Amino acid sequence: MRAGPSQEDIRRHNLGALLRHVHLGGPTSRAELTSKMGLNRSTIMALTSDLTAAGLVREELPRETGRAGRPSLVVRPESSRVYVFAFDVGPDRLAVARVGLGGVILDRRESVRRRGAFELDELTGALAGFARQMRRKTRADTVCVGAAAAVSGGVRKADGVVTFGPNLKAEEVPFGEELGRKLGLGLPVSVGNDANLAALAEHSRGVGVAVRDFIYLHGDVGIGGGIIAGGQLLGGHEGYGGEVGHMVVNPGGRACGCGSHGCLEAEVGERALLEAAGRFGAGQQGRDAVRAVVEAADRGDIVAQEALSRTGEWLGLGVANLVNIFNPEMVIFGGMLREIYLGSAAQVRTQLTLHAMAPQREQVRLRTSALGDSATLVGAAELAFAHVLADPLEVLARANG
Ligand SMILES: [Zn+2]
């Protein structure tokens, strides 16, 4: 017979739940926590005092409330003391941030990288170098409790190995393990697909907060996606789910890097747009080049307008398929798709009207990313905090060694 959860299990769960509340919701009064968590006052008091003793939160008197009586203490995360490292390996940039509990970006470094595949050693060396620079500037009482990286490519759920991706020269790359070794903090480095993590970021802190079913579409050079279903990321059997960029929208269309033809990514990706706008090559690439097409279209450039219009049609067709299949409450356009959508919203909506079924279509809201270029980095930070929120005291004990 299986025993039910022990008192210790329940306490551990409640500590994590309380910490999650202040991590995502910001400073919260004890009274609010009592009602939100459905626990009694003395339990909330005991939990906050445990988390305070561990240095994860602190309690303060609120600012003047104007009401009579004893005010409820406000619980706030120790953002400047407890932090994680978040890494983002994009096609055109490397970014590293030191992110405090509560999601505060305390420090951030970014470098432009030339496009193409890198050696694992070179890439992890550069990222660890940034982290070391930041660590040298921290106060002595700070504690790093986790690290995670967003990479464009496929990440196997079972072991976090990057099995494919445009940024690394080899396949089956133990990226997290190598970065962890170079960081030398004695912490494992979690790894996730960049679009999946950006979706989680929008769900935790962006336009998708409190939206239980949405699809996030991420454009960089290619198109990635993250599907949030019932409040959870849909990872699929091995963690590769959400590769909406390789949904075929135009059989017999443009060749795709994956070997197929007419994938959403091949028709809507950066190269397709720049070629259609007559701007491919000539040293123009990346989000700036995409923004330049949208700006030119705004100014009345007909070639740019036509390129954007065609791209918007393919994008809308892809969105219509996704809306039919997943019945999302919201579709979010992030990365360079943010710009492309803003420049072609009319075409996207037309395709949706033509191809999506009425009940799904009428409910769905189309939105742009609230976190913009930080979405992947914010998502990596949330991944790094995940195990802290699952078991706060254990993680802290380990970090303090
Ligand atoms: Zn493809």
Short mmCIF file of C-alpha atoms and ligand atoms in Angstrom, two decimals:
data_model
loop_
_atom_site.label_atom_id
_atom_site.label_comp_id
_atom_site.label_asym_id
_atom_site.label_seq_id
_atom_site.Cartn_x
_atom_site.Cartn_y
_atom_site.Cartn_z
CA MET A 1 0.00 0.00 0.00
CA ARG A 2 1.32 3.44 -0.86
CA ALA A 3 1.52 5.91 1.98
CA GLY A 4 0.13 9.39 1.44
CA PRO A 5 2.38 12.45 1.47
CA SER A 6 4.21 13.00 4.75
CA GLN A 7 4.08 16.24 6.78
CA GLU A 8 7.55 16.98 5.38
CA ASP A 9 6.36 16.48 1.77
CA ILE A 10 3.46 18.86 2.37
CA ARG A 11 5.70 21.48 3.94
CA ARG A 12 8.16 21.22 1.04
CA HIS A 13 5.34 21.59 -1.47
CA ASN A 14 3.90 24.62 0.36
CA LEU A 15 7.29 26.31 0.64
CA GLY A 16 7.71 25.98 -3.12
CA ALA A 17 4.19 27.22 -3.79
CA LEU A 18 4.64 30.29 -1.58
CA LEU A 19 7.99 31.10 -3.14
CA ARG A 20 6.44 30.73 -6.61
CA HIS A 21 3.75 33.25 -5.64
CA VAL A 22 6.24 35.97 -4.76
CA HIS A 23 8.66 35.00 -7.54
CA LEU A 24 5.99 35.48 -10.21
CA GLY A 25 3.63 37.93 -8.52
CA GLY A 26 6.10 40.19 -6.74
CA PRO A 27 5.78 41.43 -3.16
CA THR A 28 2.61 40.00 -1.61
CA SER A 29 1.09 40.55 1.82
CA ARG A 30 0.69 37.65 4.23
CA ALA A 31 -3.07 38.26 4.16
CA GLU A 32 -3.16 37.90 0.35
CA LEU A 33 -1.03 34.75 0.47
CA THR A 34 -3.39 33.31 3.05
CA SER A 35 -6.37 33.75 0.76
CA LYS A 36 -4.59 32.88 -2.52
CA MET A 37 -3.01 29.69 -1.21
CA GLY A 38 -6.01 28.58 0.83
CA LEU A 39 -3.89 27.98 3.94
CA ASN A 40 -4.43 29.37 7.41
CA ARG A 41 -2.54 32.34 8.83
CA SER A 42 -0.32 30.40 11.16
CA THR A 43 0.80 28.08 8.33
CA ILE A 44 1.65 31.07 6.12
CA MET A 45 3.57 32.60 9.03
CA ALA A 46 5.56 29.39 9.57
CA LEU A 47 6.35 29.05 5.85
CA THR A 48 7.48 32.66 5.46
CA SER A 49 9.64 32.39 8.53
CA ASP A 50 11.35 29.26 7.08
CA LEU A 51 11.93 31.01 3.75
CA THR A 52 13.16 34.15 5.55
CA ALA A 53 15.61 32.13 7.64
CA ALA A 54 16.89 30.54 4.43
CA GLY A 55 17.46 34.00 2.94
CA LEU A 56 15.01 33.51 0.08
CA VAL A 57 12.45 36.15 1.08
CA ARG A 58 12.18 39.00 3.51
CA GLU A 59 9.21 40.54 5.27
CA GLU A 60 8.56 44.24 5.50
CA LEU A 61 5.91 46.60 6.71
CA PRO A 62 3.87 47.81 3.76
CA ARG A 63 3.81 51.43 2.76
CA GLU A 64 1.06 53.48 4.40
CA THR A 65 -2.23 51.74 3.72
CA GLY A 66 -4.47 54.47 5.07
CA ARG A 67 -6.42 51.84 6.94
CA ALA A 68 -6.68 51.47 10.68
CA GLY A 69 -5.36 48.40 12.46
CA ARG A 70 -2.22 46.37 12.21
CA PRO A 71 -1.07 46.06 8.58
CA SER A 72 -0.23 42.65 7.13
CA LEU A 73 3.50 42.16 6.50
CA VAL A 74 4.58 42.08 2.86
CA VAL A 75 6.68 39.12 1.69
CA ARG A 76 9.20 39.96 -1.03
CA PRO A 77 11.76 37.82 -2.85
CA GLU A 78 15.45 38.38 -2.02
CA SER A 79 16.13 39.43 -5.60
CA SER A 80 19.56 40.92 -5.13
CA ARG A 81 20.85 38.01 -3.04
CA VAL A 82 19.51 34.86 -4.74
CA TYR A 83 20.06 34.58 -8.47
CA VAL A 84 20.51 32.28 -11.48
CA PHE A 85 22.51 32.53 -14.68
CA ALA A 86 20.50 32.55 -17.91
CA PHE A 87 22.19 31.97 -21.28
CA ASP A 88 20.84 32.51 -24.77
CA VAL A 89 22.57 31.13 -27.85
CA GLY A 90 20.86 32.74 -30.82
CA PRO A 91 21.95 32.75 -34.46
CA ASP A 92 23.22 36.32 -34.27
CA ARG A 93 23.97 36.92 -30.62
CA LEU A 94 25.10 35.40 -27.37
CA ALA A 95 23.43 36.78 -24.27
CA VAL A 96 24.03 36.06 -20.61
CA ALA A 97 22.10 37.50 -17.69
CA ARG A 98 22.27 37.27 -13.94
CA VAL A 99 18.62 37.12 -12.93
CA GLY A 100 17.46 37.57 -9.34
CA LEU A 101 14.63 35.68 -7.66
CA GLY A 102 11.47 37.45 -8.73
CA GLY A 103 12.75 37.69 -12.31
CA VAL A 104 14.81 40.85 -11.91
CA ILE A 105 17.60 41.14 -14.48
CA LEU A 106 20.52 42.24 -12.30
CA ASP A 107 23.23 42.24 -14.91
CA ARG A 108 23.39 41.41 -18.59
CA ARG A 109 26.04 40.92 -21.28
CA GLU A 110 25.49 40.48 -24.95
CA SER A 111 27.74 40.01 -27.92
CA VAL A 112 27.10 39.86 -31.62
CA ARG A 113 28.23 36.59 -33.11
CA ARG A 114 28.92 35.78 -36.69
CA ARG A 115 26.44 33.36 -38.14
CA GLY A 116 27.26 29.70 -38.53
CA ALA A 117 28.15 26.68 -36.48
CA PHE A 118 30.54 26.87 -33.54
CA GLU A 119 32.77 24.41 -31.77
CA LEU A 120 31.29 23.44 -28.41
CA ASP A 121 34.45 24.44 -26.57
CA GLU A 122 34.54 27.93 -28.10
CA LEU A 123 30.86 28.61 -27.48
CA THR A 124 30.71 27.41 -23.88
CA GLY A 125 34.02 29.15 -23.18
CA ALA A 126 32.60 32.50 -24.31
CA LEU A 127 29.42 32.07 -22.25
CA ALA A 128 31.28 31.01 -19.12
CA GLY A 129 33.62 33.99 -19.57
CA PHE A 130 30.68 36.40 -19.43
CA ALA A 131 29.34 34.69 -16.32
CA ARG A 132 32.72 34.93 -14.59
CA GLN A 133 32.90 38.68 -15.32
CA MET A 134 29.49 39.15 -13.73
CA ARG A 135 30.29 37.01 -10.73
CA ARG A 136 33.36 39.11 -9.94
CA LYS A 137 31.03 42.10 -9.47
CA THR A 138 28.63 40.40 -7.04
CA ARG A 139 28.56 40.98 -3.28
CA ALA A 140 29.92 38.29 -0.98
CA ASP A 141 26.50 37.34 0.41
CA THR A 142 24.93 36.52 -2.97
CA VAL A 143 24.19 32.94 -3.93
CA CYS A 144 23.79 31.38 -7.36
CA VAL A 145 21.11 28.68 -7.23
CA GLY A 146 20.86 27.55 -10.84
CA ALA A 147 21.75 27.99 -14.49
CA ALA A 148 19.99 27.28 -17.76
CA ALA A 149 20.48 27.93 -21.45
CA ALA A 150 18.18 28.54 -24.41
CA VAL A 151 19.50 27.13 -27.68
CA SER A 152 18.00 27.10 -31.13
CA GLY A 153 17.80 23.44 -31.99
CA GLY A 154 16.41 20.20 -30.69
CA VAL A 155 16.98 19.34 -27.05
CA ARG A 156 16.34 15.76 -25.96
CA LYS A 157 14.14 15.74 -22.87
CA ALA A 158 15.78 12.70 -21.28
CA ASP A 159 19.31 14.11 -20.94
CA GLY A 160 19.29 17.71 -22.18
CA VAL A 161 21.62 16.83 -25.07
CA VAL A 162 21.32 19.13 -28.11
CA THR A 163 20.68 16.60 -30.86
CA PHE A 164 20.44 19.02 -33.78
CA GLY A 165 20.71 22.72 -34.38
CA PRO A 166 22.25 25.30 -36.67
CA ASN A 167 24.64 26.76 -34.10
CA LEU A 168 26.80 23.80 -33.19
CA LYS A 169 29.13 21.91 -35.49
CA ALA A 170 28.46 18.45 -34.12
CA GLU A 171 25.29 16.48 -33.44
CA GLU A 172 24.49 14.95 -30.04
CA VAL A 173 26.19 17.78 -28.14
CA PRO A 174 26.28 17.59 -24.31
CA PHE A 175 25.99 21.37 -24.18
CA GLY A 176 24.68 21.72 -20.61
CA GLU A 177 27.27 19.38 -19.20
CA GLU A 178 30.14 21.22 -20.88
CA LEU A 179 28.86 24.67 -19.90
CA GLY A 180 28.39 23.44 -16.32
CA ARG A 181 31.97 22.21 -16.23
CA LYS A 182 33.30 25.53 -17.55
CA LEU A 183 31.22 27.56 -15.09
CA GLY A 184 32.67 25.56 -12.23
CA LEU A 185 29.85 26.42 -9.83
CA GLY A 186 29.01 22.82 -9.03
CA LEU A 187 25.58 23.37 -10.55
CA PRO A 188 23.95 21.49 -13.42
CA VAL A 189 23.00 23.61 -16.43
CA SER A 190 19.52 22.88 -17.79
CA VAL A 191 19.03 23.32 -21.54
CA GLY A 192 15.87 24.06 -23.49
CA ASN A 193 14.79 24.91 -27.01
CA ASP A 194 14.70 28.70 -27.41
CA ALA A 195 11.13 28.94 -28.76
CA ASN A 196 9.83 26.57 -26.07
CA LEU A 197 11.49 28.67 -23.37
CA ALA A 198 10.21 31.92 -24.87
CA ALA A 199 6.69 30.42 -24.76
CA LEU A 200 7.17 29.58 -21.08
CA ALA A 201 8.45 33.12 -20.47
CA GLU A 202 5.36 34.67 -22.06
CA HIS A 203 3.27 32.30 -19.93
CA SER A 204 5.03 33.29 -16.68
CA ARG A 205 5.67 36.98 -17.23
CA GLY A 206 4.43 38.11 -20.62
CA VAL A 207 1.27 38.44 -22.66
CA GLY A 208 0.30 34.81 -21.97
CA VAL A 209 -0.02 35.08 -18.18
CA ALA A 210 -3.26 33.36 -17.10
CA VAL A 211 -3.83 32.08 -20.67
CA ARG A 212 -3.95 28.30 -20.43
CA ASP A 213 -3.93 27.49 -24.14
CA PHE A 214 -1.78 29.45 -26.52
CA ILE A 215 0.68 29.04 -29.35
CA TYR A 216 3.85 31.05 -29.40
CA LEU A 217 5.58 31.44 -32.76
CA HIS A 218 9.21 32.48 -32.68
CA GLY A 219 11.06 33.84 -35.67
CA ASP A 220 14.81 34.08 -35.79
CA VAL A 221 16.51 32.86 -38.94
CA GLY A 222 13.95 30.07 -38.98
CA ILE A 223 10.64 29.61 -37.21
CA GLY A 224 10.23 27.80 -33.91
CA GLY A 225 7.26 27.35 -31.67
CA GLY A 226 6.05 26.59 -28.21
CA ILE A 227 2.61 25.17 -27.56
CA ILE A 228 1.08 25.76 -24.14
CA ALA A 229 -1.85 23.38 -23.65
CA GLY A 230 -3.80 23.33 -20.41
CA GLY A 231 -1.12 25.53 -18.82
CA GLN A 232 1.72 23.13 -19.70
CA LEU A 233 4.31 23.13 -22.45
CA LEU A 234 3.55 20.40 -24.96
CA GLY A 235 6.93 18.73 -25.34
CA GLY A 236 5.96 15.56 -27.14
CA HIS A 237 7.42 12.09 -26.65
CA GLU A 238 11.09 13.09 -26.56
CA GLY A 239 10.84 16.84 -26.05
CA TYR A 240 11.01 17.91 -29.68
CA GLY A 241 7.37 18.95 -29.96
CA GLY A 242 6.35 22.37 -31.20
CA GLU A 243 8.52 22.47 -34.34
CA VAL A 244 5.81 24.36 -36.17
CA GLY A 245 8.38 25.87 -38.53
CA HIS A 246 8.45 22.56 -40.40
CA MET A 247 4.72 22.34 -40.90
CA VAL A 248 4.26 22.17 -44.68
CA VAL A 249 2.15 25.05 -45.97
CA ASN A 250 3.22 24.98 -49.62
CA PRO A 251 4.00 21.51 -51.01
CA GLY A 252 6.47 21.96 -53.85
CA GLY A 253 7.44 25.36 -52.46
CA ARG A 254 10.83 26.66 -51.42
CA ALA A 255 13.47 24.19 -50.25
CA CYS A 256 13.85 24.04 -46.48
CA GLY A 257 16.99 23.40 -44.46
CA CYS A 258 15.34 20.27 -43.05
CA GLY A 259 15.30 18.61 -46.48
CA SER A 260 11.61 19.12 -47.14
CA HIS A 261 9.91 21.76 -49.31
CA GLY A 262 7.42 24.51 -48.50
CA CYS A 263 7.77 24.39 -44.72
CA LEU A 264 6.41 27.45 -42.88
CA GLU A 265 10.03 28.35 -42.11
CA ALA A 266 11.03 28.15 -45.78
CA GLU A 267 8.16 30.45 -46.83
CA VAL A 268 8.15 32.88 -43.89
CA GLY A 269 11.72 32.77 -42.58
CA GLU A 270 14.21 35.60 -42.85
CA ARG A 271 15.69 34.44 -46.14
CA ALA A 272 12.31 34.16 -47.91
CA LEU A 273 11.34 37.67 -46.84
CA LEU A 274 14.67 39.25 -47.75
CA GLU A 275 14.78 37.51 -51.14
CA ALA A 276 11.24 38.58 -51.97
CA ALA A 277 12.14 42.13 -50.99
CA GLY A 278 15.24 42.02 -53.20
CA ARG A 279 17.45 42.49 -50.16
CA PHE A 280 19.07 39.11 -49.67
CA GLY A 281 22.86 39.15 -49.45
CA ALA A 282 24.63 42.51 -49.52
CA GLY A 283 25.54 42.04 -45.86
CA GLN A 284 21.96 42.42 -44.69
CA GLN A 285 20.67 39.85 -42.26
CA GLY A 286 19.12 39.40 -38.86
CA ARG A 287 16.33 41.26 -37.14
CA ASP A 288 17.60 44.65 -38.28
CA ALA A 289 17.28 43.57 -41.92
CA VAL A 290 13.74 42.29 -41.28
CA ARG A 291 12.82 45.54 -39.51
CA ALA A 292 14.22 47.49 -42.47
CA VAL A 293 11.80 45.67 -44.84
CA VAL A 294 8.83 46.49 -42.58
CA GLU A 295 9.92 50.13 -42.32
CA ALA A 296 10.38 50.37 -46.10
CA ALA A 297 6.86 48.94 -46.61
CA ASP A 298 5.52 51.56 -44.17
CA ARG A 299 7.16 54.27 -46.23
CA GLY A 300 5.43 53.01 -49.37
CA ASP A 301 8.13 50.81 -50.95
CA ILE A 302 6.05 48.55 -53.22
CA VAL A 303 8.56 45.69 -53.42
CA ALA A 304 8.80 45.56 -49.63
CA GLN A 305 5.01 45.73 -49.33
CA GLU A 306 4.54 42.83 -51.74
CA ALA A 307 7.21 40.74 -50.01
CA LEU A 308 5.58 41.33 -46.65
CA SER A 309 2.13 40.65 -48.00
CA ARG A 310 3.18 37.29 -49.46
CA THR A 311 5.01 36.34 -46.28
CA GLY A 312 1.92 37.29 -44.27
CA GLU A 313 -0.24 34.99 -46.39
CA TRP A 314 1.97 31.98 -45.70
CA LEU A 315 2.16 32.91 -42.04
CA GLY A 316 -1.63 33.21 -41.88
CA LEU A 317 -2.05 29.81 -43.50
CA GLY A 318 0.23 28.27 -40.88
CA VAL A 319 -1.65 30.03 -38.09
CA ALA A 320 -5.00 28.80 -39.50
CA ASN A 321 -3.76 25.18 -39.37
CA LEU A 322 -2.58 25.61 -35.79
CA VAL A 323 -5.82 27.28 -34.74
CA ASN A 324 -7.82 24.39 -36.23
CA ILE A 325 -5.70 21.75 -34.52
CA PHE A 326 -5.13 23.28 -31.08
CA ASN A 327 -8.03 25.70 -30.58
CA PRO A 328 -5.77 28.18 -28.76
CA GLU A 329 -7.09 31.19 -26.90
CA MET A 330 -4.19 33.24 -28.20
CA VAL A 331 -1.43 33.14 -30.82
CA ILE A 332 1.69 35.13 -29.92
CA PHE A 333 4.22 36.35 -32.48
CA GLY A 334 7.74 36.71 -31.11
CA GLY A 335 11.29 37.30 -32.31
CA MET A 336 11.34 38.71 -35.85
CA LEU A 337 7.80 37.37 -36.42
CA ARG A 338 6.68 40.24 -34.21
CA GLU A 339 7.76 42.70 -36.92
CA ILE A 340 6.50 40.52 -39.76
CA TYR A 341 3.08 40.13 -38.14
CA LEU A 342 2.78 43.86 -37.43
CA GLY A 343 3.58 44.52 -41.08
CA SER A 344 1.15 41.91 -42.45
CA ALA A 345 -1.66 41.55 -39.90
CA ALA A 346 -4.32 42.07 -42.59
CA GLN A 347 -3.02 39.13 -44.68
CA VAL A 348 -2.69 36.92 -41.61
CA ARG A 349 -6.30 37.65 -40.63
CA THR A 350 -7.56 37.05 -44.16
CA GLN A 351 -5.97 33.58 -44.25
CA LEU A 352 -7.39 32.85 -40.85
CA THR A 353 -10.86 33.78 -42.07
CA LEU A 354 -10.45 31.65 -45.20
CA HIS A 355 -9.01 28.53 -43.58
CA ALA A 356 -9.77 28.36 -39.88
CA MET A 357 -13.05 26.94 -38.61
CA ALA A 358 -15.42 29.53 -37.26
CA PRO A 359 -15.71 28.47 -33.59
CA GLN A 360 -11.91 28.34 -33.14
CA ARG A 361 -11.31 31.46 -35.21
CA GLU A 362 -13.83 33.69 -33.50
CA GLN A 363 -12.31 33.15 -30.05
CA VAL A 364 -8.63 33.43 -30.86
CA ARG A 365 -6.67 36.60 -30.09
CA LEU A 366 -3.55 37.46 -32.11
CA ARG A 367 -0.88 39.23 -30.06
CA THR A 368 2.79 40.17 -30.19
CA SER A 369 5.33 39.11 -27.58
CA ALA A 370 5.39 41.29 -24.47
CA LEU A 371 8.98 40.36 -23.63
CA GLY A 372 10.41 41.09 -27.09
CA ASP A 373 14.06 40.20 -27.60
CA SER A 374 14.39 39.17 -23.93
CA ALA A 375 11.82 36.34 -24.13
CA THR A 376 14.35 33.54 -24.65
CA LEU A 377 16.62 34.80 -21.88
CA VAL A 378 13.71 35.24 -19.45
CA GLY A 379 12.58 31.70 -20.34
CA ALA A 380 16.05 30.32 -19.59
CA ALA A 381 15.98 32.07 -16.19
CA GLU A 382 12.59 30.52 -15.39
CA LEU A 383 13.95 27.09 -16.33
CA ALA A 384 16.89 27.68 -13.98
CA PHE A 385 14.54 28.70 -11.15
CA ALA A 386 12.22 25.70 -11.69
CA HIS A 387 14.05 23.34 -9.34
CA VAL A 388 14.43 26.07 -6.70
CA LEU A 389 10.67 26.53 -6.69
CA ALA A 390 10.17 22.76 -6.54
CA ASP A 391 12.26 22.40 -3.38
CA PRO A 392 13.58 25.72 -2.06
CA LEU A 393 15.40 24.61 1.07
CA GLU A 394 17.16 21.63 -0.48
CA VAL A 395 18.50 23.72 -3.36
CA LEU A 396 19.68 26.46 -1.05
CA ALA A 397 21.43 23.98 1.25
CA ARG A 398 23.29 22.59 -1.76
CA ALA A 399 24.18 26.03 -3.13
CA ASN A 400 25.61 27.10 0.23
CA GLY A 401 27.59 23.86 0.22
ZN ZN B 1 11.54 22.29 -42.94
#
